[in-house]
Structure formats: C-alpha cells, structure tokens
Amino acid sequence: MQKRSERARRAAAVLGLSALAVLTGCATPAPGPAAAIQALPSALKIDRSHVSQNQDSRVLYLILHYTEANFDHSMDILTVERPNRPPVSAHYLVRETPVEVYQLVDESQRAWHAGPSYWKGASLLNSSSIGIEIVNSGPRREPVEPGDQDFVPFPEEQIQQVIQLCKEIVARHHIRPDRILGHSDIQPQSKQDPGPSFPWHRLAEAGLIPWPDAAQVAAAQPRFAAQLPDVGWFQDQLIAFGYGLERSGQLDHATRRVLSAFQMKYRPSRYDGLPDAESAALLAVANTPGGMRMLGAGATP
C-alpha cells in the first residue's frame, strides 16, 4: 500500500507539471530556436572559470547579397516559413529607404542564404558564414548574354551602413579579408548578386578586402594585349583564385559566368564574361604573391 501511494503521488506530480506546462504554453508564444536552447535547464554544475586560449569563431565567411525585391517583400521572404519550399533567411537585412539595419538571425545560428556554395575547396558555406541581404532590385531586365544588363545603383547611405556592419562583424569574428565574398563568388552559375553596381572598391578602401595592385595590373596589361592567353589559362586562373569551375579548355557558358563574376567585382565597367587583356592582367596579379593589397589607413592585416 505504501509503495502504491508513493507511485500515485509521483504520478500526480507529473500530471500537475504537465498541465502547468500546457497552460504556460497557451499563455505565452513559444520561444524561437535560439531562445529555446538558452532556456533549457542544466542538471550539471558547470565550472566556466577556465577558458582555453585554443579557440576561434565558427564564422569564417561573410557573404553579401542583394534581395532583388523591395523591403516588404524581402522581409517576408527572409522571415516567414513556407511549407514545401526551401528555407530562406539571412543574419542581416539592410533597408534602402529609410536606411535601417535589421538582424533576423542571431550570429550564433545558421541562416539559409549561401545555397550550394563553393570557395577555395570549401562548400556548403551556410554553416560557416554570416549573410547580409541588401535591399536592392538588382537587374532592371533579364540578360540575353552575360553583361547584357543594367543594374539598380545602391544609395550612398545604404553603402555606408553596409560597410560599418561589415567592419563590426569582421571585428567580432576575425574574418579574413579574402573571405568577404559576394553570392556571385560562391555560386556563380546561378547568382550574380550583389552585382556590378555594388562598389566593392569602397570595401577595399575601408580596409575590409584586398584589391589587385593597380601598378602591377597596369604593367602586366600590355603583355596580355600583345598576346592573349587561351581559355584554359583563364580557367586555371579562375580556379586558382577560388571559384568552382571545371577546366574544359572551351569558352563555355560556365566559364563565361565565372569570368563575369570576377569582372563584376574587380572591373564592373565591363562584365560580359569574355577574355580580354585587362581581365587577364587582373587575374594574373590576383594570383601573384603580393599582388592583392590591403588599401586604406584602417586596413586589416
């Protein structure tokens, strides 16, 4: 009898706690994923007074995008879950008018922005990156060929906010300058954001990313103008720089897309994906030790 009474008391206690949980759940909204993890109680007494010096951030990359939609539509796409559709999100959204910065995903959490990405041997970069979506309509019309487009410019104040946000993220996670990339760098076959209107050189001047040394490019260009390398050379250079591309020896669609992505970033005045002397000089310098230089007084080493 005594054992039965004890079991009955335990069962009543469990039922009471379950009912309380149900009532609490009805009274308040369920927390988001990050809040739920933090709210989990610990049964252990953990001593956190010893901190290892052998660690760094899990965040290795910073990826920039444009939304190709207005602010309201962008916010809806990035925050609302849709059944039977792949999840889409980003850590930050930078509005254009008025210029405002929204954090949509905690930096400790994975956002779904990079897709089937690749850069310098690393793939599926969602797990190791922070994504910034910039409200911008992108191309004004669909292209007939790579480079056959006109892109909407970014407002000056919006660019200033993006640069400041990048600086703060880089400082928190010690992201290497060569790992601040565009969506078109890591997924060039299907993406072209943030596009040729995005002023990558401004990020170089702010000390965030490296840039091909102008003097070396100018010195190399006449040599390539006299004799342009074959397509295989361009493919080798693009692969060495970090892009995902197969060496076919042919100026195929995939090669033009990747070369266009490189041109949009470093020579946005012409991004048709066709080999030329200036693109060859830029690639050669970019892959030469010491060819990529940090600009600006606040340059990150």
Short mmCIF file of C-alpha atoms in Angstrom, two decimals:
data_model
loop_
_atom_site.label_atom_id
_atom_site.label_comp_id
_atom_site.label_asym_id
_atom_site.label_seq_id
_atom_site.Cartn_x
_atom_site.Cartn_y
_atom_site.Cartn_z
CA MET A 1 0.00 0.00 0.00
CA GLN A 2 2.75 2.39 0.91
CA LYS A 3 4.52 1.71 -2.39
CA ARG A 4 1.28 2.26 -4.31
CA SER A 5 0.67 5.58 -2.50
CA GLU A 6 4.18 6.72 -3.33
CA ARG A 7 3.70 5.85 -7.01
CA ALA A 8 0.34 7.64 -7.00
CA ARG A 9 1.89 10.79 -5.55
CA ARG A 10 4.63 10.76 -8.19
CA ALA A 11 2.12 10.27 -10.98
CA ALA A 12 0.01 13.16 -9.68
CA ALA A 13 3.05 15.38 -9.54
CA VAL A 14 3.96 14.54 -13.14
CA LEU A 15 0.40 15.24 -14.31
CA GLY A 16 0.38 18.53 -12.44
CA LEU A 17 3.62 19.63 -14.06
CA SER A 18 2.31 18.61 -17.49
CA ALA A 19 -0.85 20.63 -17.01
CA LEU A 20 1.17 23.64 -15.92
CA ALA A 21 3.34 23.33 -18.99
CA VAL A 22 0.27 23.23 -21.24
CA LEU A 23 -1.24 26.28 -19.61
CA THR A 24 2.03 28.17 -19.79
CA GLY A 25 2.37 27.26 -23.46
CA CYS A 26 -1.11 28.60 -24.17
CA ALA A 27 -0.49 31.81 -22.27
CA THR A 28 2.76 32.83 -23.98
CA PRO A 29 4.15 32.30 -27.51
CA ALA A 30 6.74 29.57 -27.95
CA PRO A 31 10.29 30.96 -27.99
CA GLY A 32 12.38 30.92 -31.14
CA PRO A 33 15.12 28.29 -31.69
CA ALA A 34 17.92 30.31 -30.07
CA ALA A 35 15.81 31.28 -27.07
CA ALA A 36 14.66 27.70 -26.62
CA ILE A 37 18.26 26.46 -26.50
CA GLN A 38 19.24 29.07 -23.94
CA ALA A 39 16.17 28.30 -21.81
CA LEU A 40 16.99 24.61 -21.41
CA PRO A 41 17.82 23.90 -17.76
CA SER A 42 21.10 22.22 -16.93
CA ALA A 43 21.27 19.33 -14.48
CA LEU A 44 25.01 19.83 -14.19
CA LYS A 45 27.04 22.25 -12.16
CA ILE A 46 29.49 23.53 -14.77
CA ASP A 47 32.68 25.37 -13.83
CA ARG A 48 33.36 28.01 -16.51
CA SER A 49 36.32 29.66 -14.81
CA HIS A 50 38.92 28.00 -17.10
CA VAL A 51 38.86 29.30 -20.68
CA SER A 52 41.04 27.74 -23.37
CA GLN A 53 43.15 30.04 -25.49
CA ASN A 54 42.91 27.50 -28.34
CA GLN A 55 39.69 28.61 -30.00
CA ASP A 56 38.22 30.96 -32.54
CA SER A 57 34.86 31.77 -34.09
CA ARG A 58 32.96 29.22 -36.11
CA VAL A 59 32.20 32.07 -38.55
CA LEU A 60 34.77 32.01 -41.37
CA TYR A 61 33.00 33.86 -44.19
CA LEU A 62 30.92 36.99 -44.72
CA ILE A 63 28.63 36.81 -47.76
CA LEU A 64 26.92 39.84 -49.35
CA HIS A 65 23.69 39.64 -51.35
CA TYR A 66 21.06 41.87 -52.90
CA THR A 67 17.44 40.93 -52.34
CA GLU A 68 16.10 41.60 -55.89
CA ALA A 69 12.88 42.72 -54.18
CA ASN A 70 11.50 45.71 -52.26
CA PHE A 71 11.80 45.92 -48.49
CA ASP A 72 8.39 44.47 -47.55
CA HIS A 73 8.74 41.53 -49.90
CA SER A 74 12.34 40.96 -48.80
CA MET A 75 11.37 40.90 -45.12
CA ASP A 76 8.56 38.47 -45.85
CA ILE A 77 10.79 36.10 -47.84
CA LEU A 78 13.52 36.12 -45.21
CA THR A 79 11.37 35.67 -42.11
CA VAL A 80 8.28 33.60 -42.99
CA GLU A 81 8.46 29.81 -43.19
CA ARG A 82 6.74 28.36 -46.25
CA PRO A 83 5.76 24.68 -46.35
CA ASN A 84 7.21 22.65 -49.22
CA ARG A 85 9.73 25.40 -50.06
CA PRO A 86 13.42 25.59 -49.15
CA PRO A 87 14.03 27.86 -46.15
CA VAL A 88 15.50 31.30 -46.93
CA SER A 89 17.00 33.63 -44.35
CA ALA A 90 19.93 35.92 -43.61
CA HIS A 91 21.52 37.26 -40.48
CA TYR A 92 21.02 40.89 -41.50
CA LEU A 93 18.82 42.89 -43.83
CA VAL A 94 19.84 46.43 -44.81
CA ARG A 95 16.94 48.58 -45.95
CA GLU A 96 17.44 51.27 -48.60
CA THR A 97 14.76 53.91 -47.75
CA PRO A 98 14.93 54.79 -44.95
CA VAL A 99 18.28 53.13 -44.38
CA GLU A 100 17.92 50.73 -41.47
CA VAL A 101 19.71 47.53 -40.39
CA TYR A 102 17.63 44.57 -39.17
CA GLN A 103 19.04 41.47 -37.51
CA LEU A 104 16.90 38.49 -38.48
CA VAL A 105 19.07 35.59 -37.26
CA ASP A 106 21.44 35.53 -34.31
CA GLU A 107 25.08 35.28 -35.41
CA SER A 108 25.44 32.06 -33.41
CA GLN A 109 22.74 30.43 -35.54
CA ARG A 110 22.86 29.18 -39.13
CA ALA A 111 20.96 31.19 -41.73
CA TRP A 112 19.95 29.83 -45.12
CA HIS A 113 21.47 32.24 -47.64
CA ALA A 114 24.52 30.69 -49.33
CA GLY A 115 22.92 27.73 -51.13
CA PRO A 116 25.06 25.09 -52.88
CA SER A 117 28.14 27.26 -52.47
CA TYR A 118 31.88 26.73 -53.04
CA TRP A 119 35.03 28.73 -52.42
CA LYS A 120 38.66 27.55 -52.40
CA GLY A 121 37.81 23.96 -51.58
CA ALA A 122 35.11 24.73 -49.01
CA SER A 123 31.48 24.02 -49.81
CA LEU A 124 28.02 24.47 -48.27
CA LEU A 125 29.00 27.72 -46.59
CA ASN A 126 25.73 28.29 -44.70
CA SER A 127 27.24 26.61 -41.66
CA SER A 128 30.36 28.79 -41.56
CA SER A 129 29.16 32.19 -42.76
CA ILE A 130 27.19 35.28 -41.89
CA GLY A 131 24.89 36.58 -44.61
CA ILE A 132 23.94 40.20 -45.28
CA GLU A 133 21.00 40.87 -47.59
CA ILE A 134 20.92 44.38 -49.06
CA VAL A 135 17.56 45.66 -50.30
CA ASN A 136 18.13 46.33 -54.00
CA SER A 137 16.13 45.43 -57.11
CA GLY A 138 19.19 44.11 -58.94
CA PRO A 139 18.98 43.93 -62.74
CA ARG A 140 16.44 46.12 -64.48
CA ARG A 141 15.84 43.43 -67.11
CA GLU A 142 16.74 39.83 -67.86
CA PRO A 143 20.05 39.35 -69.71
CA VAL A 144 20.45 37.99 -73.21
CA GLU A 145 24.15 37.38 -72.62
CA PRO A 146 26.37 37.83 -69.54
CA GLY A 147 26.92 41.55 -69.09
CA ASP A 148 23.86 42.50 -71.11
CA GLN A 149 22.10 44.14 -68.16
CA ASP A 150 21.59 47.39 -66.33
CA PHE A 151 21.64 47.24 -62.54
CA VAL A 152 19.95 49.49 -59.98
CA PRO A 153 22.52 51.55 -58.00
CA PHE A 154 22.86 51.39 -54.22
CA PRO A 155 22.17 54.59 -52.24
CA GLU A 156 25.25 56.11 -50.63
CA GLU A 157 23.86 55.97 -47.10
CA GLN A 158 22.99 52.30 -47.53
CA ILE A 159 26.56 51.51 -48.64
CA GLN A 160 27.92 53.36 -45.62
CA GLN A 161 25.75 51.24 -43.33
CA VAL A 162 26.81 48.02 -45.08
CA ILE A 163 30.48 48.94 -44.67
CA GLN A 164 30.02 49.72 -40.98
CA LEU A 165 28.10 46.48 -40.43
CA CYS A 166 30.84 44.52 -42.20
CA LYS A 167 33.50 46.12 -40.02
CA GLU A 168 31.67 45.18 -36.84
CA ILE A 169 31.06 41.58 -37.93
CA VAL A 170 34.68 41.17 -39.04
CA ALA A 171 35.91 42.55 -35.72
CA ARG A 172 33.72 40.14 -33.74
CA HIS A 173 34.70 37.03 -35.68
CA HIS A 174 38.15 37.94 -37.08
CA ILE A 175 37.05 37.06 -40.62
CA ARG A 176 39.92 37.08 -43.10
CA PRO A 177 39.72 39.79 -45.80
CA ASP A 178 39.81 37.24 -48.61
CA ARG A 179 36.72 35.57 -47.14
CA ILE A 180 34.42 38.57 -47.56
CA LEU A 181 32.60 37.48 -50.69
CA GLY A 182 29.59 38.05 -52.89
CA HIS A 183 26.91 35.48 -53.61
CA SER A 184 28.17 35.52 -57.20
CA ASP A 185 31.63 34.42 -56.00
CA ILE A 186 30.39 31.30 -54.25
CA GLN A 187 27.53 30.39 -56.62
CA PRO A 188 28.40 31.99 -59.98
CA GLN A 189 26.38 29.66 -62.19
CA SER A 190 23.04 30.82 -60.80
CA LYS A 191 23.66 34.02 -58.81
CA GLN A 192 25.07 37.45 -59.67
CA ASP A 193 24.38 39.43 -56.51
CA PRO A 194 25.36 41.87 -55.20
CA GLY A 195 26.04 42.74 -58.86
CA PRO A 196 28.27 45.24 -60.69
CA SER A 197 26.56 48.25 -59.09
CA PHE A 198 27.85 47.19 -55.68
CA PRO A 199 31.05 49.20 -55.01
CA TRP A 200 33.49 46.52 -53.91
CA HIS A 201 36.35 49.01 -54.25
CA ARG A 202 34.77 51.03 -51.41
CA LEU A 203 35.16 47.98 -49.16
CA ALA A 204 38.80 47.79 -50.22
CA GLU A 205 39.28 51.48 -49.38
CA ALA A 206 37.68 50.80 -45.99
CA GLY A 207 40.32 48.16 -45.30
CA LEU A 208 37.94 45.23 -45.48
CA ILE A 209 39.02 43.32 -48.60
CA PRO A 210 42.22 43.03 -50.66
CA TRP A 211 42.43 44.54 -54.14
CA PRO A 212 44.65 43.80 -57.18
CA ASP A 213 47.61 46.19 -57.09
CA ALA A 214 46.92 48.85 -59.72
CA ALA A 215 50.58 49.36 -60.67
CA GLN A 216 51.11 45.64 -61.25
CA VAL A 217 47.93 45.39 -63.30
CA ALA A 218 48.97 48.35 -65.48
CA ALA A 219 52.41 46.82 -66.02
CA ALA A 220 51.00 43.39 -66.96
CA GLN A 221 48.22 44.53 -69.28
CA PRO A 222 50.35 45.41 -72.39
CA ARG A 223 51.86 41.92 -72.34
CA PHE A 224 48.42 40.33 -72.41
CA ALA A 225 47.23 42.82 -75.05
CA ALA A 226 50.06 41.67 -77.30
CA GLN A 227 49.18 38.01 -76.82
CA LEU A 228 46.04 36.94 -75.01
CA PRO A 229 46.26 33.55 -73.24
CA ASP A 230 43.97 30.73 -74.30
CA VAL A 231 40.75 29.87 -72.49
CA GLY A 232 42.43 27.11 -70.49
CA TRP A 233 44.74 29.70 -68.92
CA PHE A 234 41.75 31.81 -67.85
CA GLN A 235 40.07 28.75 -66.38
CA ASP A 236 43.22 27.83 -64.45
CA GLN A 237 43.49 31.36 -63.07
CA LEU A 238 39.84 31.49 -62.00
CA ILE A 239 40.14 28.11 -60.27
CA ALA A 240 43.34 29.17 -58.52
CA PHE A 241 41.63 32.34 -57.31
CA GLY A 242 38.92 30.29 -55.61
CA TYR A 243 35.98 29.78 -57.98
CA GLY A 244 34.31 26.45 -58.56
CA LEU A 245 34.90 25.67 -62.25
CA GLU A 246 35.95 22.69 -64.38
CA ARG A 247 38.78 23.13 -66.87
CA SER A 248 37.27 22.36 -70.26
CA GLY A 249 39.54 24.44 -72.48
CA GLN A 250 36.39 25.85 -74.09
CA LEU A 251 34.72 29.22 -73.62
CA ASP A 252 31.54 27.56 -72.42
CA HIS A 253 28.62 29.09 -70.55
CA ALA A 254 30.02 28.07 -67.14
CA THR A 255 33.35 29.76 -67.84
CA ARG A 256 31.68 32.96 -69.01
CA ARG A 257 29.55 33.05 -65.84
CA VAL A 258 32.58 32.71 -63.59
CA LEU A 259 34.67 35.22 -65.52
CA SER A 260 31.71 37.62 -65.45
CA ALA A 261 31.51 37.25 -61.66
CA PHE A 262 35.20 38.14 -61.37
CA GLN A 263 34.78 41.12 -63.72
CA MET A 264 31.68 42.41 -61.88
CA LYS A 265 33.76 42.62 -58.73
CA TYR A 266 37.10 43.95 -59.99
CA ARG A 267 36.24 45.55 -63.37
CA PRO A 268 32.49 46.41 -63.22
CA SER A 269 32.60 48.68 -66.27
CA ARG A 270 32.52 45.55 -68.47
CA TYR A 271 31.39 42.13 -67.25
CA ASP A 272 30.50 40.21 -70.41
CA GLY A 273 32.47 37.12 -69.38
CA LEU A 274 34.75 37.37 -72.42
CA PRO A 275 38.54 37.07 -72.04
CA ASP A 276 40.43 40.31 -72.58
CA ALA A 277 43.80 41.82 -71.67
CA GLU A 278 42.61 43.76 -68.62
CA SER A 279 40.84 40.73 -67.14
CA ALA A 280 43.95 38.64 -67.78
CA ALA A 281 46.13 41.22 -66.02
CA LEU A 282 43.77 41.40 -63.06
CA LEU A 283 43.71 37.61 -62.72
CA ALA A 284 47.47 37.25 -63.06
CA VAL A 285 48.11 39.89 -60.39
CA ALA A 286 45.40 38.47 -58.11
CA ASN A 287 47.16 35.09 -58.16
CA THR A 288 50.67 36.51 -57.74
CA PRO A 289 52.08 36.57 -54.18
CA GLY A 290 51.83 40.18 -53.02
CA GLY A 291 49.53 41.08 -55.89
CA MET A 292 46.46 41.56 -53.70
CA ARG A 293 46.97 44.62 -51.49
CA MET A 294 45.07 45.95 -48.50
CA LEU A 295 44.08 49.60 -49.07
CA GLY A 296 43.16 52.36 -46.66
CA ALA A 297 44.52 53.52 -43.30
CA GLY A 298 42.29 51.11 -41.42
CA ALA A 299 43.30 48.09 -43.49
CA THR A 300 43.07 44.74 -41.76
CA PRO A 301 46.42 42.91 -41.92
#
